Amino acid sequence: MTEDDNSKLTQAQIDEIIKLHVKYNKGMPGGKRCVLQFKILDKLSFHGADLSGADFAGSSFVGADLTGCNFDHTNFYACDMRESNLTAASFKRADFRGAYIANATINRTDFSSVDMREGRLMEKAKGVRGQTSDMTRDGGESIVSTSFQGSSIVNSNFKGVKAFSADFSGADMSGVSMIDADLRQANFNETNLSKADLTGSDLRAATLERSNLSGANLEWVETDKETSFKDAIRQEDSHSELYDGERSLYDQLSDHISFINSAGKIGKRLGVKEKDFREVGDIKKLPLTALKATQCNFSGMDLSRLQLQSSILIGSDFSNCDLTAADLRGSSFRHCNMSNSNFAHANLKPLQFSGKQMPVSLEKAVLRESNLTGADLTGVNLAGADLTGADLTNTILKDAILTDTVLDKCNIDKAIR
């Protein structure tokens, strides 16, 4: 059969093609790679077959049995796989661009590192029964998204998939793993994502309206103002905005980051007291805006270039910390121990918010022997602070409040006022 023959293949033909492909993969004489482009393979059984590396571009698998198969590195570009059964199959690094997998059965299936981006329907596929043409896809466009609409996809692995603009609407994806997946502009409306793991996934401009996120792990996900969680179900929805400290500090930080990155749509703002942040490890690259951590221990940590704007850190220990070039605008460090710390070129200017200025407060803080060279302390409240022995070379102190500030043995004359 030639590649241009669009007739439907029989089960006997498929069985023979599978045998030849297995020989091909093993390097045996008489082997032949499976290349079945634009073929009609509806309702055929591929159960348990090893067709890794095969090419099925533009073919139709409507109602086919693909259970237990090995399709690693296989090309399913623009294939029609509606109502097929993909249970326990492996599709690692397969090409599913533009594939149509609506109402399929997918259980314990491995889609790790699969490419599910949009695909262009090819001219050769037009008019062929079962193809993803204008008759079977909405919009009548030649550029189509991979669709799992209404499918059952429980307990499957989508780790690292490229699913830009993919359609998972109405699907049952309970327990799936989508760690580090590219889900930008994906459609999860009315999708069951209960107990799903989306850790580290990119959900920018994705829609999850009326989705079930009960028990889902959304740590470290990336969202933006276009991400929509309207009417989504979350178990945490009944909780207060600030955590009560029962969860681990690491988990609370993860959800705080989700809270910040999503502008409060998901996650929870962190509010803790008397916690040791040294146990968490490296936090300097984390967005910790709006953090509330009073009487906590940060001593000796590398916090260079840390984003810590509009935070409340009253009474915390920042002694011997590296805060080089950190952004501390609008935060309160009242009564903090910040002795022997490096604030070189740190930004402590007022934070502009809703037309108002939120100045930094270092009121009654201890900054003995600290390095403030080149730091911008414009408008900072240093009332009652102890700057004994601090290096103020080129420190900007314009409009700073220095009432009762201890300036013994510091070079205030080298500051910019």
Coordinates of C-alpha atoms in Angstrom, one line a residue:
M1 CA 0.0 0.0 0.0
T2 CA 1.4 3.4 -0.9
E3 CA 1.4 6.4 1.3
D4 CA -1.2 8.1 -1.0
D5 CA -3.7 5.3 -0.6
N6 CA -6.5 6.6 1.8
S7 CA -8.4 3.3 2.0
K8 CA -9.1 1.9 5.4
L9 CA -6.6 -0.7 6.6
T10 CA -7.7 -4.1 7.9
Q11 CA -6.7 -5.6 11.2
A12 CA -4.5 -8.2 9.4
Q13 CA -2.6 -5.4 7.6
I14 CA -2.0 -3.6 10.9
D15 CA -0.8 -6.8 12.6
E16 CA 1.7 -7.4 9.8
I17 CA 2.9 -3.7 9.8
I18 CA 3.5 -4.0 13.6
K19 CA 5.7 -7.1 13.1
L20 CA 7.8 -5.4 10.5
H21 CA 8.2 -2.2 12.7
V22 CA 9.3 -4.3 15.6
K23 CA 12.0 -5.9 13.4
Y24 CA 13.0 -2.4 12.2
N25 CA 13.5 -1.1 15.7
K26 CA 15.6 -4.2 16.6
G27 CA 17.7 -3.9 13.5
M28 CA 16.6 -7.3 12.2
P29 CA 16.6 -8.2 8.5
G30 CA 13.3 -7.5 6.7
G31 CA 12.2 -4.8 9.1
K32 CA 10.4 -1.7 7.9
R33 CA 9.5 1.4 9.8
C34 CA 5.8 2.1 10.2
V35 CA 4.8 5.1 8.1
L36 CA 1.0 5.4 7.8
Q37 CA 0.3 9.0 6.9
F38 CA -3.4 10.0 6.2
K39 CA -4.7 6.5 6.7
I40 CA -8.0 5.5 8.2
L41 CA -7.3 3.2 11.2
D42 CA -10.7 3.5 13.0
K43 CA -11.6 0.9 15.5
L44 CA -8.5 -1.2 14.9
S45 CA -6.6 -2.8 17.7
F46 CA -3.0 -1.9 18.4
H47 CA -3.1 -3.4 21.9
G48 CA 0.4 -3.9 23.4
A49 CA 2.2 -3.0 20.2
D50 CA 5.7 -1.4 20.2
L51 CA 5.4 1.3 17.5
S52 CA 7.9 3.7 19.0
G53 CA 9.2 6.1 16.4
A54 CA 6.4 5.4 13.9
D55 CA 4.8 8.1 11.8
F56 CA 1.0 8.4 11.7
A57 CA 0.7 12.1 10.7
G58 CA -2.8 13.0 9.6
S59 CA -4.3 9.6 10.2
S60 CA -7.6 8.7 11.9
F61 CA -7.8 6.4 15.0
V62 CA -11.4 7.0 15.9
G63 CA -12.5 4.3 18.4
A64 CA -9.1 2.5 18.1
D65 CA -7.7 0.3 20.9
L66 CA -4.2 1.8 21.8
T67 CA -4.0 0.2 25.2
G68 CA -0.6 -0.8 26.6
C69 CA 1.2 0.4 23.5
N70 CA 4.7 1.9 23.2
F71 CA 4.4 5.1 21.1
D72 CA 7.4 6.9 22.4
H73 CA 8.8 9.4 19.9
T74 CA 5.9 8.7 17.5
N75 CA 4.3 11.3 15.2
F76 CA 0.6 11.8 15.7
Y77 CA 0.6 15.3 14.1
A78 CA -3.0 16.4 13.3
C79 CA -4.4 12.9 14.0
D80 CA -8.0 12.2 14.9
M81 CA -8.1 10.1 18.0
R82 CA -11.6 10.7 19.2
E83 CA -13.1 8.0 21.4
S84 CA -9.9 6.0 21.3
N85 CA -8.6 4.0 24.3
L86 CA -5.1 5.1 25.3
T87 CA -5.0 3.4 28.8
A88 CA -1.6 2.4 30.0
A89 CA 0.1 3.5 26.8
S90 CA 3.4 5.4 26.6
F91 CA 3.7 8.5 24.4
K92 CA 6.9 9.9 25.7
R93 CA 8.2 12.8 23.5
A94 CA 5.5 12.1 20.9
D95 CA 4.2 14.8 18.5
F96 CA 0.6 15.5 19.2
R97 CA 0.4 19.0 17.6
G98 CA -3.1 19.7 16.4
A99 CA -4.3 16.2 17.4
Y100 CA -8.0 15.7 18.2
I101 CA -8.4 13.4 21.2
A102 CA -11.9 14.3 22.4
N103 CA -13.9 11.8 24.5
A104 CA -11.0 9.4 24.7
T105 CA -10.3 7.0 27.6
I106 CA -6.9 7.8 29.1
N107 CA -5.8 6.1 32.3
R108 CA -2.3 5.7 33.7
T109 CA -1.0 7.0 30.4
D110 CA 2.5 8.5 30.0
F111 CA 2.5 11.8 28.0
S112 CA 5.8 13.1 29.5
S113 CA 7.5 15.7 27.3
V114 CA 4.9 15.4 24.6
D115 CA 4.5 18.3 22.1
M116 CA 0.8 19.4 22.2
R117 CA 1.2 22.8 20.7
E118 CA -1.1 24.1 17.9
G119 CA -0.7 22.4 14.5
R120 CA -1.5 23.2 11.0
L121 CA -3.9 20.9 9.2
M122 CA -2.3 19.8 6.0
E123 CA -3.9 20.0 2.6
K124 CA -3.6 16.3 2.1
A125 CA -5.8 15.6 5.0
K126 CA -8.7 17.7 3.8
G127 CA -11.8 15.8 2.9
V128 CA -10.7 12.6 4.4
R129 CA -13.2 11.0 6.8
G130 CA -12.2 11.5 10.5
Q131 CA -9.6 14.2 9.9
T132 CA -9.5 17.3 11.9
S133 CA -10.9 19.5 9.2
D134 CA -13.4 22.4 9.3
M135 CA -16.2 19.9 9.6
T136 CA -14.9 18.4 12.9
R137 CA -13.1 21.4 14.5
D138 CA -14.6 24.7 15.6
G139 CA -13.6 27.9 13.9
G140 CA -12.9 26.6 10.5
E141 CA -9.2 27.5 10.8
S142 CA -6.3 25.6 9.4
I143 CA -4.4 26.3 12.7
V144 CA -5.9 24.0 15.3
S145 CA -5.3 23.3 19.0
T146 CA -4.7 19.8 20.4
S147 CA -8.0 18.8 22.0
F148 CA -8.7 16.4 24.9
Q149 CA -12.2 17.9 25.3
G150 CA -14.4 15.7 27.5
S151 CA -11.9 12.9 27.8
S152 CA -11.2 10.8 30.8
I153 CA -7.5 11.3 31.6
V154 CA -7.1 10.1 35.2
N155 CA -3.8 9.4 36.9
S156 CA -1.7 10.1 33.8
N157 CA 1.7 11.7 33.3
F158 CA 1.9 15.0 31.4
K159 CA 5.2 16.1 32.9
G160 CA 7.0 18.8 30.8
V161 CA 4.4 18.7 28.0
K162 CA 4.2 21.6 25.6
A163 CA 0.4 22.1 25.6
F164 CA 0.2 25.7 24.4
S165 CA -3.5 26.6 23.7
A166 CA -4.6 22.9 24.2
D167 CA -8.2 22.2 25.0
F168 CA -8.8 20.1 28.1
S169 CA -12.3 21.6 28.8
G170 CA -14.7 19.2 30.5
A171 CA -12.1 16.5 30.8
D172 CA -11.6 14.3 33.9
M173 CA -8.0 14.9 34.8
S174 CA -8.1 13.9 38.4
G175 CA -4.7 12.8 39.8
V176 CA -2.7 13.8 36.6
S177 CA 0.8 15.0 36.8
M178 CA 1.5 18.2 34.8
I179 CA 4.7 19.2 36.5
D180 CA 6.7 21.9 34.6
A181 CA 4.2 21.9 31.8
D182 CA 3.7 24.7 29.3
L183 CA 0.0 25.3 29.6
R184 CA -0.2 28.9 28.3
Q185 CA -3.6 29.8 26.9
A186 CA -4.8 26.2 27.6
N187 CA -8.5 25.7 28.2
F188 CA -9.4 23.9 31.5
N189 CA -12.9 25.2 31.8
E190 CA -15.1 22.8 33.8
T191 CA -12.2 20.4 34.0
N192 CA -11.8 18.0 37.0
L193 CA -8.2 18.7 38.2
S194 CA -8.8 17.3 41.7
K195 CA -5.6 16.1 43.3
A196 CA -3.7 17.0 40.1
D197 CA 0.0 18.1 40.4
L198 CA 0.7 21.3 38.4
T199 CA 3.9 22.2 40.2
G200 CA 6.0 24.7 38.3
S201 CA 3.6 24.8 35.3
D202 CA 3.1 27.9 33.2
L203 CA -0.6 28.9 33.3
R204 CA -0.3 32.4 31.8
A205 CA -3.5 33.3 30.0
A206 CA -5.0 29.9 30.7
T207 CA -8.6 29.6 31.7
L208 CA -9.7 27.4 34.6
E209 CA -13.2 28.7 35.0
R210 CA -15.6 26.4 37.0
S211 CA -12.8 23.8 37.2
N212 CA -12.4 21.5 40.2
L213 CA -9.0 22.2 41.9
S214 CA -9.8 20.4 45.2
G215 CA -6.5 19.0 46.5
A216 CA -4.6 20.2 43.4
N217 CA -0.9 21.2 43.9
L218 CA -0.4 24.6 42.4
E219 CA 3.0 25.4 43.9
W220 CA 5.4 27.5 41.8
V221 CA 2.9 27.9 39.0
E222 CA 3.2 31.0 36.8
T223 CA 0.1 33.0 36.1
D224 CA -0.7 36.5 34.9
K225 CA -3.6 38.9 34.8
E226 CA -5.2 37.0 31.9
T227 CA -5.3 33.7 33.9
S228 CA -8.9 33.0 35.0
F229 CA -9.9 31.0 38.0
K230 CA -13.5 32.3 38.0
D231 CA -15.8 30.1 40.0
A232 CA -13.1 27.4 40.4
I233 CA -13.5 25.0 43.3
R234 CA -10.7 25.0 45.9
Q235 CA -10.7 23.2 49.2
E236 CA -8.7 26.2 50.6
D237 CA -11.5 28.7 49.8
S238 CA -12.9 28.5 53.3
H239 CA -9.5 29.4 54.9
S240 CA -8.5 32.8 56.0
E241 CA -6.1 34.9 53.8
L242 CA -3.2 34.3 56.2
Y243 CA -2.0 30.9 57.2
D244 CA -2.0 29.9 60.8
G245 CA 1.4 28.3 60.7
E246 CA 0.2 24.6 60.7
R247 CA 1.8 23.8 57.3
S248 CA 5.5 23.7 56.8
L249 CA 7.3 27.0 56.1
Y250 CA 8.4 25.7 52.7
D251 CA 4.9 24.9 51.6
Q252 CA 3.6 28.2 52.9
L253 CA 6.3 30.1 51.0
S254 CA 5.3 28.1 47.8
D255 CA 1.7 29.2 48.2
H256 CA 2.7 32.8 49.0
I257 CA 4.6 32.9 45.7
S258 CA 1.5 31.6 43.9
F259 CA -0.5 34.3 45.7
I260 CA 1.9 37.0 44.5
N261 CA 2.3 35.7 40.9
S262 CA -1.4 35.4 40.4
A263 CA -2.3 38.7 42.0
G264 CA -4.2 36.8 44.8
K265 CA -6.2 34.5 42.5
I266 CA -4.6 31.3 43.9
G267 CA -2.4 30.5 46.9
K268 CA -2.4 32.3 50.2
R269 CA -0.4 35.2 51.6
L270 CA 2.2 34.2 54.2
G271 CA 1.9 35.4 57.7
V272 CA 4.2 33.8 60.3
K273 CA 5.9 34.6 63.6
E274 CA 9.1 33.3 65.2
K275 CA 10.1 31.1 62.3
D276 CA 13.6 30.2 61.1
F277 CA 13.9 31.0 57.4
R278 CA 17.4 29.5 57.3
E279 CA 15.8 26.0 57.3
V280 CA 14.2 26.8 53.9
G281 CA 17.5 27.4 52.2
D282 CA 18.0 29.8 49.2
I283 CA 15.2 32.3 49.0
K284 CA 16.9 35.2 47.3
K285 CA 15.4 34.5 43.9
L286 CA 11.8 34.2 45.2
P287 CA 9.3 37.0 44.9
L288 CA 8.5 37.7 48.6
T289 CA 6.5 40.9 48.1
A290 CA 3.9 41.5 50.8
L291 CA 5.4 39.0 53.2
K292 CA 4.5 39.1 56.9
A293 CA 7.2 37.5 59.0
T294 CA 7.6 39.1 62.5
Q295 CA 10.3 38.1 65.0
C296 CA 11.7 35.6 62.4
N297 CA 15.4 34.5 61.9
F298 CA 17.1 35.4 58.6
S299 CA 20.6 35.8 60.1
G300 CA 23.6 35.1 57.9
M301 CA 21.5 34.4 54.8
D302 CA 22.4 35.5 51.3
L303 CA 19.5 37.8 50.4
S304 CA 21.2 39.7 47.6
R305 CA 18.8 41.2 45.0
L306 CA 15.9 39.8 47.1
Q307 CA 12.4 41.2 46.2
L308 CA 11.0 42.1 49.6
Q309 CA 8.8 45.1 48.9
S310 CA 5.8 46.1 51.1
S311 CA 6.6 43.5 53.7
I312 CA 6.3 43.5 57.5
L313 CA 9.4 42.1 59.2
I314 CA 9.1 43.8 62.6
G315 CA 11.5 42.4 65.2
S316 CA 13.2 39.9 62.9
D317 CA 16.9 39.1 62.9
F318 CA 18.8 40.1 59.7
S319 CA 22.3 40.3 61.3
N320 CA 25.2 39.3 59.1
C321 CA 23.0 39.1 56.0
D322 CA 24.0 40.0 52.4
L323 CA 21.3 42.3 51.2
T324 CA 23.3 43.7 48.3
A325 CA 21.0 45.4 45.7
A326 CA 17.9 44.0 47.5
D327 CA 14.6 45.8 46.8
L328 CA 13.2 46.6 50.2
R329 CA 10.9 49.4 49.2
G330 CA 7.9 50.1 51.4
S331 CA 8.8 47.5 54.0
S332 CA 8.8 47.7 57.8
F333 CA 12.0 46.7 59.6
R334 CA 11.1 48.3 63.0
H335 CA 13.1 46.8 65.9
C336 CA 15.1 44.5 63.6
N337 CA 18.6 43.4 64.3
M338 CA 20.5 44.2 61.0
S339 CA 24.0 44.6 62.4
N340 CA 27.0 43.7 60.3
S341 CA 24.9 43.3 57.2
N342 CA 25.7 44.4 53.7
F343 CA 23.1 46.8 52.2
A344 CA 25.4 48.1 49.4
H345 CA 23.2 49.6 46.6
A346 CA 20.0 48.3 48.2
N347 CA 16.8 50.1 47.3
L348 CA 15.0 51.4 50.4
K349 CA 13.0 54.2 48.8
P350 CA 9.3 54.7 49.3
L351 CA 7.0 52.4 47.4
Q352 CA 4.5 54.2 45.1
F353 CA 1.1 52.6 45.6
S354 CA -2.3 53.9 44.5
G355 CA -0.9 57.4 44.3
K356 CA 0.5 57.2 47.8
Q357 CA 4.0 56.7 49.1
M358 CA 4.9 53.9 51.5
P359 CA 8.3 54.7 53.1
V360 CA 10.6 52.1 54.6
S361 CA 10.7 52.0 58.4
L362 CA 14.0 51.2 60.2
E363 CA 12.7 52.7 63.4
K364 CA 14.7 51.5 66.4
A365 CA 16.5 49.0 64.2
V366 CA 20.1 48.0 64.9
L367 CA 22.5 48.5 62.0
R368 CA 25.8 48.6 63.8
E369 CA 28.8 48.1 61.6
S370 CA 26.6 47.6 58.5
N371 CA 27.6 48.5 55.0
L372 CA 25.2 51.0 53.4
T373 CA 27.4 52.2 50.6
G374 CA 25.5 53.4 47.6
A375 CA 22.2 52.4 49.2
D376 CA 19.1 54.6 48.6
L377 CA 17.4 55.4 51.9
T378 CA 15.3 58.3 50.6
G379 CA 12.6 59.1 53.1
V380 CA 13.5 56.2 55.4
N381 CA 12.4 56.4 59.0
L382 CA 15.6 55.9 61.1
A383 CA 14.2 57.4 64.3
G384 CA 15.9 55.7 67.3
A385 CA 18.0 53.4 65.0
D386 CA 21.6 52.5 65.9
L387 CA 24.0 53.1 63.0
T388 CA 27.2 53.0 65.1
G389 CA 30.2 52.3 62.9
A390 CA 28.0 51.9 59.8
D391 CA 29.6 52.8 56.4
L392 CA 27.4 55.5 54.8
T393 CA 29.7 56.3 51.8
N394 CA 27.4 57.7 49.0
T395 CA 24.3 56.5 51.0
I396 CA 21.3 58.6 49.9
L397 CA 19.6 60.0 53.0
K398 CA 17.4 62.6 51.4
D399 CA 14.3 63.3 53.5
A400 CA 15.3 60.5 55.9
I401 CA 14.1 60.8 59.5
L402 CA 17.1 60.9 61.8
T403 CA 15.4 61.8 65.1
D404 CA 17.4 60.2 68.0
T405 CA 19.4 58.1 65.5
V406 CA 22.7 56.9 66.9
L407 CA 25.5 57.9 64.4
D408 CA 28.6 57.3 66.5
K409 CA 31.7 56.4 64.5
C410 CA 29.9 56.4 61.2
N411 CA 30.9 58.5 58.2
I412 CA 27.7 60.5 57.9
D413 CA 29.7 63.2 56.2
K414 CA 30.1 61.0 53.2
A415 CA 26.4 60.4 52.8
I416 CA 24.3 62.2 50.2
R417 CA 21.7 64.4 52.0

